[in-house]
mmCIF file of C-alpha atoms in Angstrom:
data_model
loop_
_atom_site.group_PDB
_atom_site.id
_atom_site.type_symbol
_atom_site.label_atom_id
_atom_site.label_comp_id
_atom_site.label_asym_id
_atom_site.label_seq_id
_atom_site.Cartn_x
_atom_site.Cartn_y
_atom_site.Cartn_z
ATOM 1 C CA UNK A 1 164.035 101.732 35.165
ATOM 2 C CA UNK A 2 164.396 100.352 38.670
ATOM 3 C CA UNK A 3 162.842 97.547 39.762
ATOM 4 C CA UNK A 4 161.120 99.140 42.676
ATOM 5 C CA UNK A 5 159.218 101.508 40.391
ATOM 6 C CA UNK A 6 157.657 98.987 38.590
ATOM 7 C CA UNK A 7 153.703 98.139 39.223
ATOM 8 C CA UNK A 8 152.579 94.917 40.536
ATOM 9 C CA UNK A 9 150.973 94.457 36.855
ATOM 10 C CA UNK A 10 154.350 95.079 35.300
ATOM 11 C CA UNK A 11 156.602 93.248 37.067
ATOM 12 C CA UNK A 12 153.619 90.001 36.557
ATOM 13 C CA UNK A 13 154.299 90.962 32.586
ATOM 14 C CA UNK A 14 157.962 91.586 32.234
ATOM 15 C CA UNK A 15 158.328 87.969 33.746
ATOM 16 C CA UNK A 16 156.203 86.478 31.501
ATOM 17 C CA UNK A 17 157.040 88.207 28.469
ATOM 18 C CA UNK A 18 160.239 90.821 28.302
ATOM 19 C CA UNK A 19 162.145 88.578 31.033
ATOM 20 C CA UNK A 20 160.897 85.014 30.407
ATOM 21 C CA UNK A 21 163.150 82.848 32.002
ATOM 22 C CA UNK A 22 163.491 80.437 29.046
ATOM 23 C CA UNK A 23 162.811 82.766 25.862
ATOM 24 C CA UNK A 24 164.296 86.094 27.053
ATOM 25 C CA UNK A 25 166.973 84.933 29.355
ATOM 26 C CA UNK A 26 167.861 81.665 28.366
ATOM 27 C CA UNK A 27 167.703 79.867 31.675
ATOM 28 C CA UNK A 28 166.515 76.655 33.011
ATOM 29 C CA UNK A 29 167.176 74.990 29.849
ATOM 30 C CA UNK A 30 167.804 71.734 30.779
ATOM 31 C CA UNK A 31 163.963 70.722 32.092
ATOM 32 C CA UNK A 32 162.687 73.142 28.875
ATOM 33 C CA UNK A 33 164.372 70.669 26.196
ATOM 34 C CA UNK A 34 164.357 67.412 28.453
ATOM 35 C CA UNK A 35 160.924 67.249 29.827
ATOM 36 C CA UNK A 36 158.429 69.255 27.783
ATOM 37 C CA UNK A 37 156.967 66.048 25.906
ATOM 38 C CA UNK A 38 153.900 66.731 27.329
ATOM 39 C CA UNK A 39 151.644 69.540 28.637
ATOM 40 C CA UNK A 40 151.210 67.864 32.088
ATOM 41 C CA UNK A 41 155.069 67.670 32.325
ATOM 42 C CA UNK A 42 155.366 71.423 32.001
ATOM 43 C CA UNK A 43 152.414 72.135 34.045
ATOM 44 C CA UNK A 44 153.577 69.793 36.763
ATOM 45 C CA UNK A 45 156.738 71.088 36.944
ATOM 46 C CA UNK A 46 155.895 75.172 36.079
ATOM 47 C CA UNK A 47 153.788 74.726 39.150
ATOM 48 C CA UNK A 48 156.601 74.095 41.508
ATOM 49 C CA UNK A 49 158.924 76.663 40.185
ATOM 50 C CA UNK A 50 156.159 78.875 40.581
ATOM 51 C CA UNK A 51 156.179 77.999 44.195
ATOM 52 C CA UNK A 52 159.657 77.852 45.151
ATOM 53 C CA UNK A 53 160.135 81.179 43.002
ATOM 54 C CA UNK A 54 157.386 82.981 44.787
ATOM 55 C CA UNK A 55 158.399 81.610 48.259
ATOM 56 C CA UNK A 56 162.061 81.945 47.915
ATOM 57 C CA UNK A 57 161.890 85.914 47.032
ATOM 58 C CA UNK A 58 159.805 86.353 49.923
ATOM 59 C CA UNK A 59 161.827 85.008 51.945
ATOM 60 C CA UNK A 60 164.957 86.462 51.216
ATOM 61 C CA UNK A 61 163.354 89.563 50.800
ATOM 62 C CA UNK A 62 162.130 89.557 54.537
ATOM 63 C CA UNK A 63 165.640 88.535 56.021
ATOM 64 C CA UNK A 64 167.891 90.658 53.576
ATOM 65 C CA UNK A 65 169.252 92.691 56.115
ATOM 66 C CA UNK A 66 170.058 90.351 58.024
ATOM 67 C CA UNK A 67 172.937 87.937 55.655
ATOM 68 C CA UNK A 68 176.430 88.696 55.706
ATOM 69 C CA UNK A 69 177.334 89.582 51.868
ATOM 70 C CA UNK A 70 179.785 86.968 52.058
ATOM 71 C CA UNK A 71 176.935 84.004 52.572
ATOM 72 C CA UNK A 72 174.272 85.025 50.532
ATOM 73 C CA UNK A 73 174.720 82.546 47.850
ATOM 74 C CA UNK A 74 174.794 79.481 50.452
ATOM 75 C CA UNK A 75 171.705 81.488 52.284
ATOM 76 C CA UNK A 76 169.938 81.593 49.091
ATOM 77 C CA UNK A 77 170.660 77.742 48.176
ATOM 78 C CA UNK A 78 169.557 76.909 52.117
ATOM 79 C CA UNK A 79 166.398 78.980 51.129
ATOM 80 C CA UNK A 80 165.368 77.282 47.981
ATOM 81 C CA UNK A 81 166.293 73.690 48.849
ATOM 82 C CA UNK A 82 164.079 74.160 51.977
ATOM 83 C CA UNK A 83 161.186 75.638 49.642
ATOM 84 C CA UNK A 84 162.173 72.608 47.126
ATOM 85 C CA UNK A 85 161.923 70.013 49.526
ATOM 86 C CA UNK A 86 158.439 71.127 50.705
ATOM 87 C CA UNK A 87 157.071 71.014 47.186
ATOM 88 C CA UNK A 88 158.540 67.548 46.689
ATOM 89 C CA UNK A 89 156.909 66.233 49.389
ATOM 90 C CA UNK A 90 153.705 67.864 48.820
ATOM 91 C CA UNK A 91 154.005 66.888 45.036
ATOM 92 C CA UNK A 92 154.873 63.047 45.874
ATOM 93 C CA UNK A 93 151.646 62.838 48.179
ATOM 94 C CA UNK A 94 148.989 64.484 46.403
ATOM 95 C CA UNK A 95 149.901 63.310 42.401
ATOM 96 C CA UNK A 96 152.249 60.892 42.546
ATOM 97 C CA UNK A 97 151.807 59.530 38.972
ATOM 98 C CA UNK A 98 152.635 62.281 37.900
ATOM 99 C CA UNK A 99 155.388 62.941 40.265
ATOM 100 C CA UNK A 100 157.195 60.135 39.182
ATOM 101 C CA UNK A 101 157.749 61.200 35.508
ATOM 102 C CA UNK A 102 159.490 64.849 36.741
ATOM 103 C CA UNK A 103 160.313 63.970 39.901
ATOM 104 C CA UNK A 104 164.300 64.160 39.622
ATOM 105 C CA UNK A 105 163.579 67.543 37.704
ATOM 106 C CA UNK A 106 161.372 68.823 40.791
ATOM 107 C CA UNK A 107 164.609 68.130 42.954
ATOM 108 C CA UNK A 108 167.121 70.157 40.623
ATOM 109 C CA UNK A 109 164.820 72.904 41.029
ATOM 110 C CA UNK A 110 167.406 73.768 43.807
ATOM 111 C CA UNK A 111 169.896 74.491 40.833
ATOM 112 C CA UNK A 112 167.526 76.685 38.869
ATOM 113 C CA UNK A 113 169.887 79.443 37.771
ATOM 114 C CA UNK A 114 166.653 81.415 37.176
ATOM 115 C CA UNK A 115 165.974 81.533 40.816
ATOM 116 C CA UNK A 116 169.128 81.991 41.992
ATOM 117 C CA UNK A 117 169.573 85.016 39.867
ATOM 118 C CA UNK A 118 165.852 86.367 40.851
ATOM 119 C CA UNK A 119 167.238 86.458 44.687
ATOM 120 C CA UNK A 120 170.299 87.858 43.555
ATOM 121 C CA UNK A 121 168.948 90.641 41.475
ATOM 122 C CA UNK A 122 165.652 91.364 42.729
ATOM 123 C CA UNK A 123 165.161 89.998 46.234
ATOM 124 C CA UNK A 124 167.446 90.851 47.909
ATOM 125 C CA UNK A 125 167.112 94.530 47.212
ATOM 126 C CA UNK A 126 163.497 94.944 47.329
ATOM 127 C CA UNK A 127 160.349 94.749 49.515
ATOM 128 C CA UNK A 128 158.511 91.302 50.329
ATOM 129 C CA UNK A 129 156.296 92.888 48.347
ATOM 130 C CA UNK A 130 157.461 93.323 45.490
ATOM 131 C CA UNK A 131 159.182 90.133 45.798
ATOM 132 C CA UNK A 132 155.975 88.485 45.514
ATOM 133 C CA UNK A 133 154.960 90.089 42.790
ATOM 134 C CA UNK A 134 158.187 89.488 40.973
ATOM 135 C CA UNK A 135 158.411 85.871 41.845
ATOM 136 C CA UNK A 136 154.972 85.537 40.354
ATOM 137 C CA UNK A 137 155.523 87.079 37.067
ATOM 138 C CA UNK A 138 158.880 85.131 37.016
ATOM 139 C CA UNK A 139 157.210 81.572 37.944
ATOM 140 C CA UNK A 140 154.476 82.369 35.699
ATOM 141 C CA UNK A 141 157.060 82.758 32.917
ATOM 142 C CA UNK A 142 158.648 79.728 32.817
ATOM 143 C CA UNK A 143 155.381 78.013 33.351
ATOM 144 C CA UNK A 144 154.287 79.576 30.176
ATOM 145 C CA UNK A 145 157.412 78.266 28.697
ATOM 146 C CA UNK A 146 157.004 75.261 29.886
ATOM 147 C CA UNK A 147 153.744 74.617 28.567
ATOM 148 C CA UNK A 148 154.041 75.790 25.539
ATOM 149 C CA UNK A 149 156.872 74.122 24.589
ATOM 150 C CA UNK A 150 154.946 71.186 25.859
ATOM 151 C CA UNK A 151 151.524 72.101 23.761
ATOM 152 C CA UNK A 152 153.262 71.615 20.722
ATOM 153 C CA UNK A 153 155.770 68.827 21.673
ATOM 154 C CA UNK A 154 152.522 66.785 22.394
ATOM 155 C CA UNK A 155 150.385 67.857 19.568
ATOM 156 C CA UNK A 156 152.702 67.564 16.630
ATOM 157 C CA UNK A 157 154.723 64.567 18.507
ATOM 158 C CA UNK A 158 151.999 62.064 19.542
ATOM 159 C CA UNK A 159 148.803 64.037 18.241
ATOM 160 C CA UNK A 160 147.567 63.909 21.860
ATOM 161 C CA UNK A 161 146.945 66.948 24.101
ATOM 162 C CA UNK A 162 146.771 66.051 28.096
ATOM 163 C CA UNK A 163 146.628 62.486 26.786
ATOM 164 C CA UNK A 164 143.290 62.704 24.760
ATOM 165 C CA UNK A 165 144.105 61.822 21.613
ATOM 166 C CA UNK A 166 143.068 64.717 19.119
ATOM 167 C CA UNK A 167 144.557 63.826 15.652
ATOM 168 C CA UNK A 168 144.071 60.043 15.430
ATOM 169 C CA UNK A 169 147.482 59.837 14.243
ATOM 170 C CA UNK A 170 151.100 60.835 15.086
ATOM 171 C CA UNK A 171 152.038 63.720 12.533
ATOM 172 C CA UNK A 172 155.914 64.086 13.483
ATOM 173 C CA UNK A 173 157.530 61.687 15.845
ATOM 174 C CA UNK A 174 160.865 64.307 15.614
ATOM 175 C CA UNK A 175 158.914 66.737 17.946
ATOM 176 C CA UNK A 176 158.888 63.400 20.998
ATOM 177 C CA UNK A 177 162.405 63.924 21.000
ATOM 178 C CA UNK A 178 164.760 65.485 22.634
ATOM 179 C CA UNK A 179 166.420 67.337 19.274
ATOM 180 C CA UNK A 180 163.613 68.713 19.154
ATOM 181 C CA UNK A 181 163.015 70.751 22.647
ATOM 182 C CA UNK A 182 166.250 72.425 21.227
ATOM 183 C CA UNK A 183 164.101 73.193 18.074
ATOM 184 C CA UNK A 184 161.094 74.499 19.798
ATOM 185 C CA UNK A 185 163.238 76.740 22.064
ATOM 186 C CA UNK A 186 164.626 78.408 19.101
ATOM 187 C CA UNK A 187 161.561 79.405 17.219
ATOM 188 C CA UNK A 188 159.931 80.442 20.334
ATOM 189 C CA UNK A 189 162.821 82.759 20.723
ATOM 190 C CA UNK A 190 163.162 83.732 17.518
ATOM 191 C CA UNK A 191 159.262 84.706 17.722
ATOM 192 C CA UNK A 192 159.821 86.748 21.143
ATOM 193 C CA UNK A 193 162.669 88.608 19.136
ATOM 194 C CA UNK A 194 161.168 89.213 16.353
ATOM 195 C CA UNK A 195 158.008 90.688 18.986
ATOM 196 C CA UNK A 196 159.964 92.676 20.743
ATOM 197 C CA UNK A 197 161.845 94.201 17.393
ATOM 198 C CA UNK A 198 158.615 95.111 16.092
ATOM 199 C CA UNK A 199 157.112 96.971 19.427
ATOM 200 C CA UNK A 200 160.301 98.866 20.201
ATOM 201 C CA UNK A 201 160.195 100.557 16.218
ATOM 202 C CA UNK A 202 156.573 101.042 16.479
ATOM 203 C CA UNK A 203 157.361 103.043 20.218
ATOM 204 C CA UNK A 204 160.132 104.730 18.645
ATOM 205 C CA UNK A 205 157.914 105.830 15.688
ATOM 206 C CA UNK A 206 155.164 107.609 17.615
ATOM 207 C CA UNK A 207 157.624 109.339 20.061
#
């Protein structure tokens, strides 16, 4: 199905769920293994990829016609390190204890292949509309990676969830490390799999 007959709704929802950047696609990897310790991490960091996805496809998507085939990829690197930079700053002013513990991460957002392959694929050929939309679902994706990842990093890790200690007690120090982002990726994979397995035969049943 082309992307430009896709809802609004549906392109929100295949982001999140049938093309999550971390559990469909396998992208971004790096900040989903390194940094999820905690859910403020992922949110912190979901939040500006959510930003400089969202702005980035709009932009491209409003000057499309106007790059040269042959520097799109530098255009598109121009775009999101401009969008990257504005987040950093804003990030740095308005939460800077927090900024300081994903900081570094918030600048490789510029490397992102998620984002780079959302321009590529999706921007560049589509309406600012639709870009939106798409760079929503998209952001909102690896947000929801993010902080899930993070959810049970922190719960089973440090029995602590946004640093209010809900256990009393630290069940499984493995999940604080970074072995096991690796391990959390997997099963969340696995279970998106397994998901998708089970609604294609059930589609393919009643048709």
């Amino acid at each position: 199905m082309a992307a430009t007959k896709k809802t609004n709704s549906q392109l929100v929802l295949d982001g999140i769920f049938l093309e999550n950047p971390i559990f469909r696609l396998a992208l971004s990897m790096c900040p989903a293994v390194g940094l999820t310790t905690s859910i403020k991490n992922g949110l912190l960091l979901g939040t500006a990829v959510l930003f400089v996805q969202v702005f980035s496809s709009c932009t491209i998507a409003a000057i499309k016609n106007f790059i040269h085939p042959r520097i799109r990829i530098p255009t598109y690197t121009l775009t999101i390190a401009t969008w990257v930079t504005v987040i950093d700053l804003v990030l740095a002013a308005y939460v800077p204890d927090a900024y300081k513990q994903v900081g570094l991460f918030v600048k490789l957002i510029v490397a992102f292949a998620i984002i780079t392959m959302r321009l590529e694929m999706f921007a560049c050929k589509n309406s600012v509309s639709a870009s939106w939309w798409d760079g929503i679902g998209m952001g909102f994706g690896f947000m929801f990676g993010m902080v899930t990842i993070g959810f049970v990093r922190e719960l089973l890790g440090s029995g602590m969830l946004l640093g209010y200690d809900v256990l009393g007690f630290k069940p499984l120090l493995f999940f604080v490390l970074p072995a096991a982002g690796f391990f959390c990726v997997g099963i969340m994979m696995a279970m998106f799999n397994y998901v998708e397995v089970v609604y294609n035969r059930r589609k393919e049943s009643k048709s």
